[in-house]
Coordinates of C-alpha atoms in Angstrom, one line a residue:
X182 CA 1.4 -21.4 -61.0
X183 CA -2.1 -21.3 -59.8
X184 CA -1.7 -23.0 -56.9
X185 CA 1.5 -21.8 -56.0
X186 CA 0.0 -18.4 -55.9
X187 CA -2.9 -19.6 -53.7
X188 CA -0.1 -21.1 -51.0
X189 CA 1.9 -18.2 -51.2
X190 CA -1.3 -16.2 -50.4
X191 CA -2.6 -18.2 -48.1
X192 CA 0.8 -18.3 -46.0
X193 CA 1.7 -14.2 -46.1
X194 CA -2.4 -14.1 -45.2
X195 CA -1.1 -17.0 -42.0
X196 CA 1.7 -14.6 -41.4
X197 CA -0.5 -11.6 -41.1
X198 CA -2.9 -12.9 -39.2
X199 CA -0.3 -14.8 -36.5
X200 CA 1.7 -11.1 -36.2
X201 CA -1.6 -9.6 -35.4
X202 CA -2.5 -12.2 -33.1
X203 CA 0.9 -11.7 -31.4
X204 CA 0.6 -7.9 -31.9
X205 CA -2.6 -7.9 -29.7
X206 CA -1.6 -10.7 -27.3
X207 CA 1.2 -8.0 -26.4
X208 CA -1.1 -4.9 -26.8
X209 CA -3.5 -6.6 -23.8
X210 CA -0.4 -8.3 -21.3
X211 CA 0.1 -6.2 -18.3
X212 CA 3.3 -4.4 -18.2
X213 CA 6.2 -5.0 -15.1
X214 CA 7.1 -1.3 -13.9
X215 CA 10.0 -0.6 -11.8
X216 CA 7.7 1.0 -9.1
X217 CA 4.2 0.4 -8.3
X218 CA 3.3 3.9 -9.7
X219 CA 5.4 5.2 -12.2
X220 CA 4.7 8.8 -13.6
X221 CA 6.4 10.7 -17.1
X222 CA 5.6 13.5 -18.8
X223 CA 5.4 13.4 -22.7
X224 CA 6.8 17.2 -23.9
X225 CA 4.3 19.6 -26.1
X226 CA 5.8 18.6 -30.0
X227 CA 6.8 15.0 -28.7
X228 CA 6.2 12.2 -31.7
X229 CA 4.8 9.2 -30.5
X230 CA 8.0 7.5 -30.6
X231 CA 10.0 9.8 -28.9
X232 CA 6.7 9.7 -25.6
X233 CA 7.6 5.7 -26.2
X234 CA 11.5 6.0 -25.3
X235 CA 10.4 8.3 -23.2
X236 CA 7.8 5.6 -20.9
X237 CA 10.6 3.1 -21.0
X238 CA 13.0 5.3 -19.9
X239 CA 10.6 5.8 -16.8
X240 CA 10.4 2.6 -15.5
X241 CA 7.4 1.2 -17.9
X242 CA 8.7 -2.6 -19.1
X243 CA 7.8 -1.9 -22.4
X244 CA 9.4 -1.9 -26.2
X245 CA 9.5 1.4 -27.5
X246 CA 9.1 0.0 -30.9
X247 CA 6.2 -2.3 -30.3
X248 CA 4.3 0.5 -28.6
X249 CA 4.7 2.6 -31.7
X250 CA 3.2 0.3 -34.0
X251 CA 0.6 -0.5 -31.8
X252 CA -0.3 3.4 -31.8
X253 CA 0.3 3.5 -35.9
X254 CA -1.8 0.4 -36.8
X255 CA -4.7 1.4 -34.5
X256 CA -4.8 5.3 -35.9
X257 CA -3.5 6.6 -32.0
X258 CA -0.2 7.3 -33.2
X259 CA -1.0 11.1 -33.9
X260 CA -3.5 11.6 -31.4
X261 CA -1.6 11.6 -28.1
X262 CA -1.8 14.5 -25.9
X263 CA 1.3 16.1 -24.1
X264 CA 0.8 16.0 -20.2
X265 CA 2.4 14.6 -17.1
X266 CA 0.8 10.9 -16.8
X267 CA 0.7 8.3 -14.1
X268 CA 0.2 4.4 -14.6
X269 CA -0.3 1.9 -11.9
X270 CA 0.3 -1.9 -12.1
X271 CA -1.7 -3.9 -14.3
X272 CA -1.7 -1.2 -16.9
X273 CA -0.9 -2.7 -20.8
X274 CA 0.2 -1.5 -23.7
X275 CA -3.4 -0.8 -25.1
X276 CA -4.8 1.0 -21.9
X277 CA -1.4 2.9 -21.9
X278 CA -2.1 4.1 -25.9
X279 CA -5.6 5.3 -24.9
X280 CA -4.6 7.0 -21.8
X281 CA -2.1 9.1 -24.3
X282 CA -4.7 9.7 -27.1
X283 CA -7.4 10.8 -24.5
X284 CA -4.9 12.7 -22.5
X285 CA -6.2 11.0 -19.2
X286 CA -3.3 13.4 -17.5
X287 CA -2.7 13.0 -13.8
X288 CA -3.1 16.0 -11.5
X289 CA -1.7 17.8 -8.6
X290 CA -3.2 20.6 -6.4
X291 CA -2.2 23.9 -4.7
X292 CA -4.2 25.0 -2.0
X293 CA -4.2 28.9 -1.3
X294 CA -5.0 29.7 2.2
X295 CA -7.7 32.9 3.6
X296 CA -5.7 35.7 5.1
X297 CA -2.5 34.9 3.1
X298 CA -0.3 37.7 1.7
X299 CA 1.5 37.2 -1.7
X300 CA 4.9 36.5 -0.5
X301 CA 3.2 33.4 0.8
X302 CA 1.3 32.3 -2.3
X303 CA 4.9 32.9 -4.2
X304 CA 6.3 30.2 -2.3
X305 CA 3.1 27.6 -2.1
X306 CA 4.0 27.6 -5.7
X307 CA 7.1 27.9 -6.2
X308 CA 8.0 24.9 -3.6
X309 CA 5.5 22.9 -5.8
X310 CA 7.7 20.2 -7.5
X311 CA 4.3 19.2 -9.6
X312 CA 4.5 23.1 -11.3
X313 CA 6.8 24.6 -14.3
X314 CA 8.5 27.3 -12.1
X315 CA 8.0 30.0 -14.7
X316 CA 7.4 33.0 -12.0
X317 CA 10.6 32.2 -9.9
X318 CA 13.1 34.9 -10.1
X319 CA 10.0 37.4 -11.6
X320 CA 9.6 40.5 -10.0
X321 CA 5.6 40.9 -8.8
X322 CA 4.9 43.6 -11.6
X323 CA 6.7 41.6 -13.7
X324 CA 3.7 38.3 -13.0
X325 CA 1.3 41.1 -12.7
X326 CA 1.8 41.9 -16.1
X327 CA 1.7 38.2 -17.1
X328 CA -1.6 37.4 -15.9
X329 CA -3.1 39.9 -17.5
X330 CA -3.7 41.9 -14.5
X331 CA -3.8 46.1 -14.6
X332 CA -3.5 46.7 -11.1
X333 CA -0.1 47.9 -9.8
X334 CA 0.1 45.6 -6.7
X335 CA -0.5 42.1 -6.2
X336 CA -2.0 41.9 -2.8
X337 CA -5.7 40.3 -2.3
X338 CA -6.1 40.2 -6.0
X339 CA -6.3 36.2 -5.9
X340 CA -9.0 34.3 -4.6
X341 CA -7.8 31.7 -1.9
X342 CA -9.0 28.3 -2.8
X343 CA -7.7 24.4 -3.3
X344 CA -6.6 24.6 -7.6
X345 CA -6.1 21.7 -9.3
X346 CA -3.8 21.5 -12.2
X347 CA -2.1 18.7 -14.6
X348 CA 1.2 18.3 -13.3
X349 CA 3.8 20.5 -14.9
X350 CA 1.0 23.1 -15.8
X351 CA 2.8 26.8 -15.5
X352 CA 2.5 28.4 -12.2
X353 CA 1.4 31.4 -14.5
X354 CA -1.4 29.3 -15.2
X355 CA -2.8 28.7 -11.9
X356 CA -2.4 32.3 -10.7
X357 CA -4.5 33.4 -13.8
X358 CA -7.1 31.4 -12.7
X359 CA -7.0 32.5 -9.1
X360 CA -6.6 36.1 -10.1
X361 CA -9.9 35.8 -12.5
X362 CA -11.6 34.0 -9.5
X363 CA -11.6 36.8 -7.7
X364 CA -12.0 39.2 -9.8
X365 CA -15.5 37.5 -10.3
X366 CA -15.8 36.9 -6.9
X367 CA -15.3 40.7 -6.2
X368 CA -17.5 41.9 -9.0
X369 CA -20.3 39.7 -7.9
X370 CA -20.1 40.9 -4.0
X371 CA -20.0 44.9 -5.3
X372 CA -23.0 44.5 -7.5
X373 CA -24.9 42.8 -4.5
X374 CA -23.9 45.2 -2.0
X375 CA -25.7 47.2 0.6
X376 CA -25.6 50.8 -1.1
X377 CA -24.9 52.2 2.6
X378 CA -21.6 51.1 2.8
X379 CA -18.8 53.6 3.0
X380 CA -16.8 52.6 0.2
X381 CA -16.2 54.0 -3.2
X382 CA -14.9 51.3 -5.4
X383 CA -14.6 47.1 -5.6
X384 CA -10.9 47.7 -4.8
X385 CA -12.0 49.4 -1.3
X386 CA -14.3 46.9 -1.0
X387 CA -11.4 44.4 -1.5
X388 CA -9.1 46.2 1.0
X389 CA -11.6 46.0 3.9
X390 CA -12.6 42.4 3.4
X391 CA -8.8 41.8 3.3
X392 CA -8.6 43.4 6.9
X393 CA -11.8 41.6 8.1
X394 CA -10.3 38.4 7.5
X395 CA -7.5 39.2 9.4
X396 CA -8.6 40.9 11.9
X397 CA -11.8 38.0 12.6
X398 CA -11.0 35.1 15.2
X399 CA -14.3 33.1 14.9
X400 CA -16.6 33.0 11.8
X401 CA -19.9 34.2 13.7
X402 CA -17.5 37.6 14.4
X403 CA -17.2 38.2 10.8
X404 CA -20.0 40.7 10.2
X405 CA -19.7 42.7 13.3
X406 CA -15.9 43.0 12.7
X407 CA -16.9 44.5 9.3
X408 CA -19.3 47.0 10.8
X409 CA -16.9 48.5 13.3
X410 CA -14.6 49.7 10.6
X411 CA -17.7 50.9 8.2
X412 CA -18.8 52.8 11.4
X413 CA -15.3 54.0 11.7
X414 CA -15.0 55.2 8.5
X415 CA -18.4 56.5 7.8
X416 CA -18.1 59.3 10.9
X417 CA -14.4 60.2 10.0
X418 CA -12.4 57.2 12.7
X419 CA -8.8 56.1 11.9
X420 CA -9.2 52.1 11.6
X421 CA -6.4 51.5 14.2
X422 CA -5.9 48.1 12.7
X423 CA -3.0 46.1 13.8
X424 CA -2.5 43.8 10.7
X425 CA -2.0 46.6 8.5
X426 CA 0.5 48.2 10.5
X427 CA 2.3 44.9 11.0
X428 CA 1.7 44.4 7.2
X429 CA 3.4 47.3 6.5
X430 CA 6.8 46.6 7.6
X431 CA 6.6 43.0 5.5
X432 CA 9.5 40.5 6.3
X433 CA 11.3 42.7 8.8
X434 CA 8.4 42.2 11.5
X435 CA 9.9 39.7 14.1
X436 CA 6.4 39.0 15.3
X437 CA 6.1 41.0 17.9
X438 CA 3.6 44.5 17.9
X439 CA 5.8 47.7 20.5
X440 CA 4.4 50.8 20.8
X441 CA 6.7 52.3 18.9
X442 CA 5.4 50.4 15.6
X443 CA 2.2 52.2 16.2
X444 CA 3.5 55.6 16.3
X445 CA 5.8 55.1 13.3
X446 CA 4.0 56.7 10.3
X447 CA 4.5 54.5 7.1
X448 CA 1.9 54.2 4.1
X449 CA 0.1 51.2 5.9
X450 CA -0.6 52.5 9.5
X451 CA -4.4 53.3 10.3
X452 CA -3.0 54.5 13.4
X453 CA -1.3 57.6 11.9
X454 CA -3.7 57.7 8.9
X455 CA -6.9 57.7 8.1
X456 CA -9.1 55.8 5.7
X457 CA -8.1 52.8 4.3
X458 CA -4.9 51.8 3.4
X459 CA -3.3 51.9 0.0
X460 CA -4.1 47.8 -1.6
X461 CA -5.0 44.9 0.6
X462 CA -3.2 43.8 3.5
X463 CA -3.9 39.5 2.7
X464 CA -5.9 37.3 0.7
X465 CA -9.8 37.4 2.4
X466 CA -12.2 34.9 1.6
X467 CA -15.8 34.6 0.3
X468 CA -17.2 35.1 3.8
X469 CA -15.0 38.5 4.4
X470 CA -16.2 39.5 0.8
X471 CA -19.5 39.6 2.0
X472 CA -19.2 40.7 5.1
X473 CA -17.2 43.8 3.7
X474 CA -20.3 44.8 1.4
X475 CA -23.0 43.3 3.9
X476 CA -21.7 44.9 7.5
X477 CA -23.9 44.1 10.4
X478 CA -26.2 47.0 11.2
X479 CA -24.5 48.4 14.5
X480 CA -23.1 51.3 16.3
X481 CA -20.0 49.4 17.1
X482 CA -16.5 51.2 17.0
X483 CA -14.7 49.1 18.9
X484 CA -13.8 45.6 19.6
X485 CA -10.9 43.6 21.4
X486 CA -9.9 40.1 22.1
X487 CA -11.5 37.9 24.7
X488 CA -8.7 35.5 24.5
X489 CA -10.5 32.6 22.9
X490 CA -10.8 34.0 19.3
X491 CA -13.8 36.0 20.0
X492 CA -14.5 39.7 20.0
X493 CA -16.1 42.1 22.6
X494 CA -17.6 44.5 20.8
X495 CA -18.2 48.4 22.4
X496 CA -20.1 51.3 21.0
X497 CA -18.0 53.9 23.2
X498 CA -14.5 54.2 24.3
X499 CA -15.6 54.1 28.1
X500 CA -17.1 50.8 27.2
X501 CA -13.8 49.7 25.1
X502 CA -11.8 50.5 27.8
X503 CA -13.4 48.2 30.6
X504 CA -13.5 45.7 28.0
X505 CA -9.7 45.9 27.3
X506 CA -9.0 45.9 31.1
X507 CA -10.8 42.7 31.6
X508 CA -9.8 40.5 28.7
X509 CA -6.3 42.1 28.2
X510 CA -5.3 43.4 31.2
X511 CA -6.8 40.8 33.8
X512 CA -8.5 43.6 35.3
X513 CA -12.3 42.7 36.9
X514 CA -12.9 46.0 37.1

Protein backbone atom coordinates (compact mmCIF):
# COMPACT_ATOMS: atom_id res chain seq x y z
CA UNK A 1 0.00 0.00 0.00
CA UNK A 2 3.07 2.02 0.70
CA UNK A 3 4.12 2.50 -2.50
CA UNK A 4 0.96 2.88 -4.06
CA UNK A 5 0.44 5.78 -1.76
CA UNK A 6 3.81 7.29 -2.67
CA UNK A 7 2.80 7.09 -6.68
CA UNK A 8 -0.48 8.39 -6.04
CA UNK A 9 1.25 11.31 -4.18
CA UNK A 10 3.80 11.83 -6.27
CA UNK A 11 1.31 12.01 -9.47
CA UNK A 12 -1.56 14.53 -7.93
CA UNK A 13 1.97 16.43 -6.58
CA UNK A 14 2.90 16.10 -10.98
CA UNK A 15 -0.58 17.20 -11.59
CA UNK A 16 -0.26 20.23 -9.41
CA UNK A 17 2.76 21.32 -10.32
CA UNK A 18 2.02 20.87 -14.41
CA UNK A 19 -1.55 23.01 -13.76
CA UNK A 20 0.55 25.68 -12.12
CA UNK A 21 3.09 25.58 -14.73
CA UNK A 22 0.29 25.91 -17.28
CA UNK A 23 -1.56 28.41 -14.99
CA UNK A 24 1.39 30.81 -15.15
CA UNK A 25 2.50 30.12 -18.71
CA UNK A 26 -1.13 31.71 -19.43
CA UNK A 27 -0.89 34.28 -16.59
CA UNK A 28 2.47 35.76 -18.55
CA UNK A 29 1.21 35.26 -22.62
CA UNK A 30 0.23 38.45 -24.08
CA UNK A 31 -3.42 38.73 -24.77
CA UNK A 32 -4.97 39.40 -28.68
CA UNK A 33 -7.44 42.48 -28.24
CA UNK A 34 -9.88 43.46 -30.83
CA UNK A 35 -8.42 47.03 -31.01
CA UNK A 36 -4.99 48.19 -30.26
CA UNK A 37 -6.32 50.04 -27.13
CA UNK A 38 -9.20 48.64 -25.59
CA UNK A 39 -10.79 50.57 -22.53
CA UNK A 40 -13.85 49.03 -19.76
CA UNK A 41 -14.88 50.16 -16.77
CA UNK A 42 -15.33 47.63 -13.78
CA UNK A 43 -18.76 49.10 -11.76
CA UNK A 44 -18.32 50.17 -7.77
CA UNK A 45 -19.69 46.44 -6.02
CA UNK A 46 -18.39 44.47 -9.19
CA UNK A 47 -16.87 40.80 -8.06
CA UNK A 48 -13.91 39.86 -9.70
CA UNK A 49 -15.71 37.63 -11.93
CA UNK A 50 -18.29 39.75 -12.98
CA UNK A 51 -14.97 42.76 -14.04
CA UNK A 52 -13.67 39.31 -15.97
CA UNK A 53 -16.91 38.91 -18.17
CA UNK A 54 -16.93 42.19 -18.18
CA UNK A 55 -12.88 42.64 -20.04
CA UNK A 56 -13.96 39.89 -22.42
CA UNK A 57 -16.85 41.38 -23.29
CA UNK A 58 -14.67 44.53 -24.27
CA UNK A 59 -12.52 43.17 -26.69
CA UNK A 60 -9.77 41.56 -24.16
CA UNK A 61 -8.96 37.76 -25.70
CA UNK A 62 -9.18 36.38 -22.54
CA UNK A 63 -11.13 33.44 -20.38
CA UNK A 64 -13.22 34.87 -17.86
CA UNK A 65 -12.68 31.93 -15.82
CA UNK A 66 -8.96 31.58 -16.06
CA UNK A 67 -8.57 35.23 -15.05
CA UNK A 68 -10.54 34.51 -11.95
CA UNK A 69 -8.49 31.98 -10.66
CA UNK A 70 -5.52 33.59 -11.48
CA UNK A 71 -6.83 36.65 -9.20
CA UNK A 72 -8.09 33.90 -6.35
CA UNK A 73 -4.89 31.79 -6.17
CA UNK A 74 -2.55 34.85 -6.10
CA UNK A 75 -4.79 36.70 -3.18
CA UNK A 76 -5.88 39.72 -6.07
CA UNK A 77 -9.28 38.46 -6.34
CA UNK A 78 -10.71 40.89 -3.57
CA UNK A 79 -8.45 43.63 -4.08
CA UNK A 80 -9.49 45.15 -7.40
CA UNK A 81 -10.48 48.71 -7.59
CA UNK A 82 -13.64 49.96 -9.64
CA UNK A 83 -12.45 52.52 -12.30
CA UNK A 84 -12.52 53.05 -16.04
CA UNK A 85 -9.22 51.13 -17.35
CA UNK A 86 -7.33 51.12 -20.53
CA UNK A 87 -4.87 48.20 -21.86
CA UNK A 88 -2.70 48.33 -24.85
CA UNK A 89 -1.18 45.39 -26.77
CA UNK A 90 1.12 43.21 -25.17
CA UNK A 91 -0.76 43.43 -21.94
CA UNK A 92 -1.28 39.63 -20.10
CA UNK A 93 -3.31 38.25 -17.82
CA UNK A 94 -0.89 38.94 -14.79
CA UNK A 95 -0.16 42.75 -15.63
CA UNK A 96 -3.98 43.02 -16.36
CA UNK A 97 -4.73 41.49 -12.50
CA UNK A 98 -2.30 44.10 -11.01
CA UNK A 99 -3.46 46.90 -12.95
CA UNK A 100 -7.15 46.04 -11.27
CA UNK A 101 -5.74 45.45 -7.62
CA UNK A 102 -3.59 48.72 -7.87
CA UNK A 103 -6.36 50.61 -9.58
CA UNK A 104 -3.87 51.90 -12.25
CA UNK A 105 -7.25 53.74 -13.78
CA UNK A 106 -6.90 55.60 -16.98
CA UNK A 107 -7.83 59.34 -17.03
CA UNK A 108 -9.44 62.01 -18.96
CA UNK A 109 -9.22 65.85 -18.62
CA UNK A 110 -11.56 68.91 -18.74
CA UNK A 111 -10.00 72.13 -19.32
CA UNK A 112 -12.05 75.28 -17.98
CA UNK A 113 -11.18 78.31 -19.83
CA UNK A 114 -10.39 82.25 -18.14
CA UNK A 115 -13.30 84.63 -18.80
CA UNK A 116 -15.82 81.71 -19.20
CA UNK A 117 -19.39 82.08 -17.84
CA UNK A 118 -21.19 78.94 -16.30
CA UNK A 119 -23.44 78.23 -19.04
CA UNK A 120 -20.21 77.43 -20.80
CA UNK A 121 -18.51 75.29 -18.10
CA UNK A 122 -22.14 73.33 -17.99
CA UNK A 123 -21.59 72.19 -21.47
CA UNK A 124 -17.53 71.55 -21.37
CA UNK A 125 -18.90 68.90 -19.05
CA UNK A 126 -21.62 67.82 -19.97
CA UNK A 127 -20.34 67.13 -23.77
CA UNK A 128 -17.62 65.06 -21.93
CA UNK A 129 -18.25 61.46 -22.98
CA UNK A 130 -15.29 60.46 -20.27
CA UNK A 131 -17.84 62.00 -17.26
CA UNK A 132 -21.00 60.46 -15.40
CA UNK A 133 -23.53 63.23 -16.51
CA UNK A 134 -24.91 63.55 -13.03
CA UNK A 135 -25.57 67.58 -13.32
CA UNK A 136 -27.47 67.35 -16.78
CA UNK A 137 -31.02 68.37 -16.45
CA UNK A 138 -29.99 70.09 -12.73
CA UNK A 139 -31.05 73.42 -12.26
CA UNK A 140 -27.78 75.74 -11.10
CA UNK A 141 -29.06 76.01 -7.36
CA UNK A 142 -29.86 72.75 -7.59
CA UNK A 143 -25.53 71.82 -8.37
CA UNK A 144 -24.96 74.73 -6.08
CA UNK A 145 -26.34 72.99 -3.40
CA UNK A 146 -24.53 69.75 -4.36
CA UNK A 147 -21.08 71.04 -4.17
CA UNK A 148 -21.46 72.22 -1.07
CA UNK A 149 -21.51 75.71 -2.12
CA UNK A 150 -23.65 78.57 0.07
CA UNK A 151 -23.68 81.18 -2.40
CA UNK A 152 -26.92 81.79 -4.33
CA UNK A 153 -25.30 82.12 -7.91
CA UNK A 154 -22.88 80.15 -9.66
CA UNK A 155 -20.97 82.69 -11.60
CA UNK A 156 -16.97 83.09 -11.11
CA UNK A 157 -17.21 80.71 -8.21
CA UNK A 158 -14.94 78.07 -10.10
CA UNK A 159 -11.38 78.41 -10.75
CA UNK A 160 -10.60 77.97 -14.53
CA UNK A 161 -7.93 75.35 -14.94
CA UNK A 162 -7.00 71.93 -17.00
CA UNK A 163 -8.74 68.97 -14.25
CA UNK A 164 -7.93 65.69 -14.53
CA UNK A 165 -10.19 62.97 -13.55
CA UNK A 166 -10.51 58.92 -13.90
CA UNK A 167 -12.84 58.45 -16.59
CA UNK A 168 -16.44 58.10 -15.47
CA UNK A 169 -15.69 60.32 -12.32
CA UNK A 170 -19.12 62.46 -11.60
CA UNK A 171 -19.10 65.78 -13.09
CA UNK A 172 -20.22 66.81 -9.50
CA UNK A 173 -16.92 65.69 -8.68
CA UNK A 174 -14.82 67.82 -10.77
CA UNK A 175 -16.92 71.03 -10.09
CA UNK A 176 -16.27 70.53 -6.35
CA UNK A 177 -12.83 70.60 -6.95
CA UNK A 178 -12.86 73.64 -9.15
CA UNK A 179 -15.32 75.41 -6.81
CA UNK A 180 -12.84 74.70 -3.73
CA UNK A 181 -9.93 75.91 -6.02
CA UNK A 182 -11.09 79.01 -6.05
CA UNK A 183 -12.43 79.49 -3.10
CA UNK A 184 -8.67 79.01 -1.93
CA UNK A 185 -7.56 80.91 -4.58
CA UNK A 186 -9.85 83.83 -3.58
CA UNK A 187 -9.16 83.63 0.12
CA UNK A 188 -5.41 83.64 -0.50
CA UNK A 189 -5.67 86.91 -2.87
CA UNK A 190 -7.99 88.83 -0.09
CA UNK A 191 -5.68 88.14 2.83
CA UNK A 192 -2.77 89.43 0.62
CA UNK A 193 -4.43 92.45 -0.61
CA UNK A 194 -3.54 96.10 -0.76
CA UNK A 195 -5.79 97.41 2.17
CA UNK A 196 -6.49 100.56 -0.23
CA UNK A 197 -8.60 98.84 -2.38
CA UNK A 198 -12.21 99.86 -2.58
CA UNK A 199 -13.84 96.80 -1.91
CA UNK A 200 -15.71 95.40 0.98
CA UNK A 201 -15.68 91.64 0.79
CA UNK A 202 -13.72 88.48 -1.31
CA UNK A 203 -16.98 88.29 -3.25
CA UNK A 204 -16.40 92.03 -4.53
CA UNK A 205 -13.08 91.18 -4.89
CA UNK A 206 -14.24 88.20 -7.09
CA UNK A 207 -16.66 90.33 -9.13
CA UNK A 208 -13.99 92.86 -10.29
CA UNK A 209 -11.39 90.32 -11.14
CA UNK A 210 -14.25 88.68 -13.08
CA UNK A 211 -14.67 92.03 -15.14
CA UNK A 212 -10.82 92.59 -15.45
CA UNK A 213 -10.54 89.48 -17.18
CA UNK A 214 -12.90 90.36 -19.54
CA UNK A 215 -12.47 93.56 -20.05
CA UNK A 216 -8.18 92.98 -20.52
CA UNK A 217 -6.91 92.31 -24.19
CA UNK A 218 -3.03 91.76 -23.44
CA UNK A 219 -1.66 90.51 -20.12
CA UNK A 220 0.77 93.51 -19.48
CA UNK A 221 -2.85 95.61 -19.46
CA UNK A 222 -4.04 93.65 -16.60
CA UNK A 223 -3.18 95.91 -13.62
CA UNK A 224 -4.01 99.14 -15.16
CA UNK A 225 -7.42 97.76 -16.28
CA UNK A 226 -7.97 97.00 -12.62
CA UNK A 227 -6.99 100.49 -11.43
CA UNK A 228 -9.38 102.33 -13.60
CA UNK A 229 -12.38 100.78 -12.12
CA UNK A 230 -10.86 100.99 -8.38
CA UNK A 231 -10.44 104.72 -9.25
CA UNK A 232 -13.86 104.64 -10.53
CA UNK A 233 -15.33 103.30 -7.77
CA UNK A 234 -13.27 104.83 -4.99
CA UNK A 235 -14.52 108.71 -6.12
CA UNK A 236 -18.21 107.56 -6.76
CA UNK A 237 -17.89 106.62 -11.10
CA UNK A 238 -20.38 104.16 -12.74
CA UNK A 239 -17.92 101.31 -14.19
CA UNK A 240 -19.54 101.70 -17.67
CA UNK A 241 -18.45 98.24 -18.49
CA UNK A 242 -19.55 96.59 -21.59
CA UNK A 243 -19.29 92.88 -20.58
CA UNK A 244 -21.53 93.19 -17.81
CA UNK A 245 -24.09 94.83 -19.68
CA UNK A 246 -23.85 92.31 -22.47
CA UNK A 247 -23.69 89.70 -19.59
CA UNK A 248 -26.77 90.73 -18.41
CA UNK A 249 -29.04 89.87 -21.24
CA UNK A 250 -27.27 86.03 -21.21
CA UNK A 251 -28.24 83.93 -24.36
CA UNK A 252 -30.49 86.47 -26.02
CA UNK A 253 -27.31 88.80 -26.95
CA UNK A 254 -26.79 88.23 -30.76
CA UNK A 255 -23.34 89.65 -30.45
CA UNK A 256 -23.73 92.82 -31.20
CA UNK A 257 -23.50 95.99 -28.48
CA UNK A 258 -26.61 99.27 -29.82
CA UNK A 259 -27.01 102.02 -27.92
CA UNK A 260 -30.09 101.12 -26.85
CA UNK A 261 -28.54 98.09 -24.72
CA UNK A 262 -26.68 100.75 -22.82
CA UNK A 263 -29.56 102.80 -21.83
CA UNK A 264 -31.71 99.83 -20.88
CA UNK A 265 -31.57 99.48 -17.05
CA UNK A 266 -31.38 95.76 -15.99
CA UNK A 267 -29.51 94.44 -12.66
CA UNK A 268 -26.15 94.07 -14.61
CA UNK A 269 -25.66 97.54 -16.39
CA UNK A 270 -22.78 99.79 -14.82
CA UNK A 271 -24.05 102.20 -17.25
CA UNK A 272 -27.42 102.80 -15.42
CA UNK A 273 -25.92 101.76 -11.99
CA UNK A 274 -23.47 102.29 -9.93
CA UNK A 275 -21.04 100.12 -8.02
CA UNK A 276 -20.51 96.72 -8.89
CA UNK A 277 -22.76 94.52 -10.13
CA UNK A 278 -24.72 91.85 -8.35
CA UNK A 279 -22.11 88.25 -8.73
CA UNK A 280 -19.54 87.87 -11.33
CA UNK A 281 -19.89 88.39 -14.85
CA UNK A 282 -17.22 85.18 -16.02
CA UNK A 283 -14.67 83.00 -14.65
CA UNK A 284 -11.25 85.32 -14.10
CA UNK A 285 -8.02 83.88 -13.61
CA UNK A 286 -5.14 83.99 -11.14
CA UNK A 287 -3.69 86.96 -12.82
CA UNK A 288 -7.13 89.03 -12.65
CA UNK A 289 -7.25 87.81 -9.00
CA UNK A 290 -4.39 89.65 -8.28
CA UNK A 291 -4.73 92.34 -10.20
CA UNK A 292 -8.23 92.97 -8.66
CA UNK A 293 -6.61 93.21 -4.95
CA UNK A 294 -3.09 94.61 -6.35
CA UNK A 295 -4.44 97.58 -8.88
CA UNK A 296 -1.69 99.59 -10.42
CA UNK A 297 -1.25 102.85 -8.56
CA UNK A 298 -2.79 105.38 -11.11
CA UNK A 299 -5.21 108.21 -11.72
CA UNK A 300 -6.60 106.40 -14.66
CA UNK A 301 -10.51 106.48 -15.24
CA UNK A 302 -10.57 105.71 -18.54
CA UNK A 303 -9.29 103.38 -21.20
CA UNK A 304 -10.38 102.21 -24.82
CA UNK A 305 -9.30 99.93 -27.47
CA UNK A 306 -6.33 100.57 -29.71
CA UNK A 307 -7.41 97.87 -31.96
CA UNK A 308 -4.61 95.41 -31.44
CA UNK A 309 -5.70 94.15 -27.92
CA UNK A 310 -4.20 96.90 -26.08
CA UNK A 311 -5.63 99.72 -23.97
CA UNK A 312 -5.09 103.58 -24.03
CA UNK A 313 -5.40 104.56 -20.84
CA UNK A 314 -6.72 108.52 -19.87
CA UNK A 315 -6.92 110.21 -16.58
CA UNK A 316 -9.67 112.82 -17.93
CA UNK A 317 -12.53 112.63 -20.27
CA UNK A 318 -10.95 115.34 -22.57
CA UNK A 319 -8.10 112.91 -22.85
CA UNK A 320 -10.58 109.79 -23.33
CA UNK A 321 -12.23 111.46 -25.87
CA UNK A 322 -9.17 112.11 -28.36
CA UNK A 323 -8.22 108.78 -27.55
CA UNK A 324 -11.61 107.24 -28.68
CA UNK A 325 -11.56 109.40 -31.86
CA UNK A 326 -8.30 108.15 -32.93
CA UNK A 327 -8.45 104.34 -32.27
CA UNK A 328 -12.29 104.09 -32.67
CA UNK A 329 -13.31 106.61 -34.78
CA UNK A 330 -10.26 106.90 -37.31
CA UNK A 331 -9.99 110.41 -36.35
CA UNK A 332 -6.11 111.98 -36.19
CA UNK A 333 -7.37 114.64 -34.52
Amino acid sequence: MKPLFVRLLITVALAVIAVSVAGWWYAQRPLKLAQPVVDFTVQRGHTMRQAAVTIAAAGVDVSPRSLYWIARITGKAGRIMAGSYEVHQGITPWMLILKLSSGDVSQAEVRFVEGWNFRQIRTALESNPNLLQDTAGLGDIDILRMIGATEAHPEGLFFPDTYLFDKQSSAVAVLRRAYSAMKQRLAQAWEGRDPRVPLNSPYEALILASIVEKETGRPEDRGLVASVFANRLRVGMRLQTDPAVIYGYGEAFDGRLRKWHLETDHLYNTYTRAGLPPTPIAMPGADSLNAAVHPARTDYLYFVSRGDGTSEFSSNLNDHNKAVNRYQRGSAN
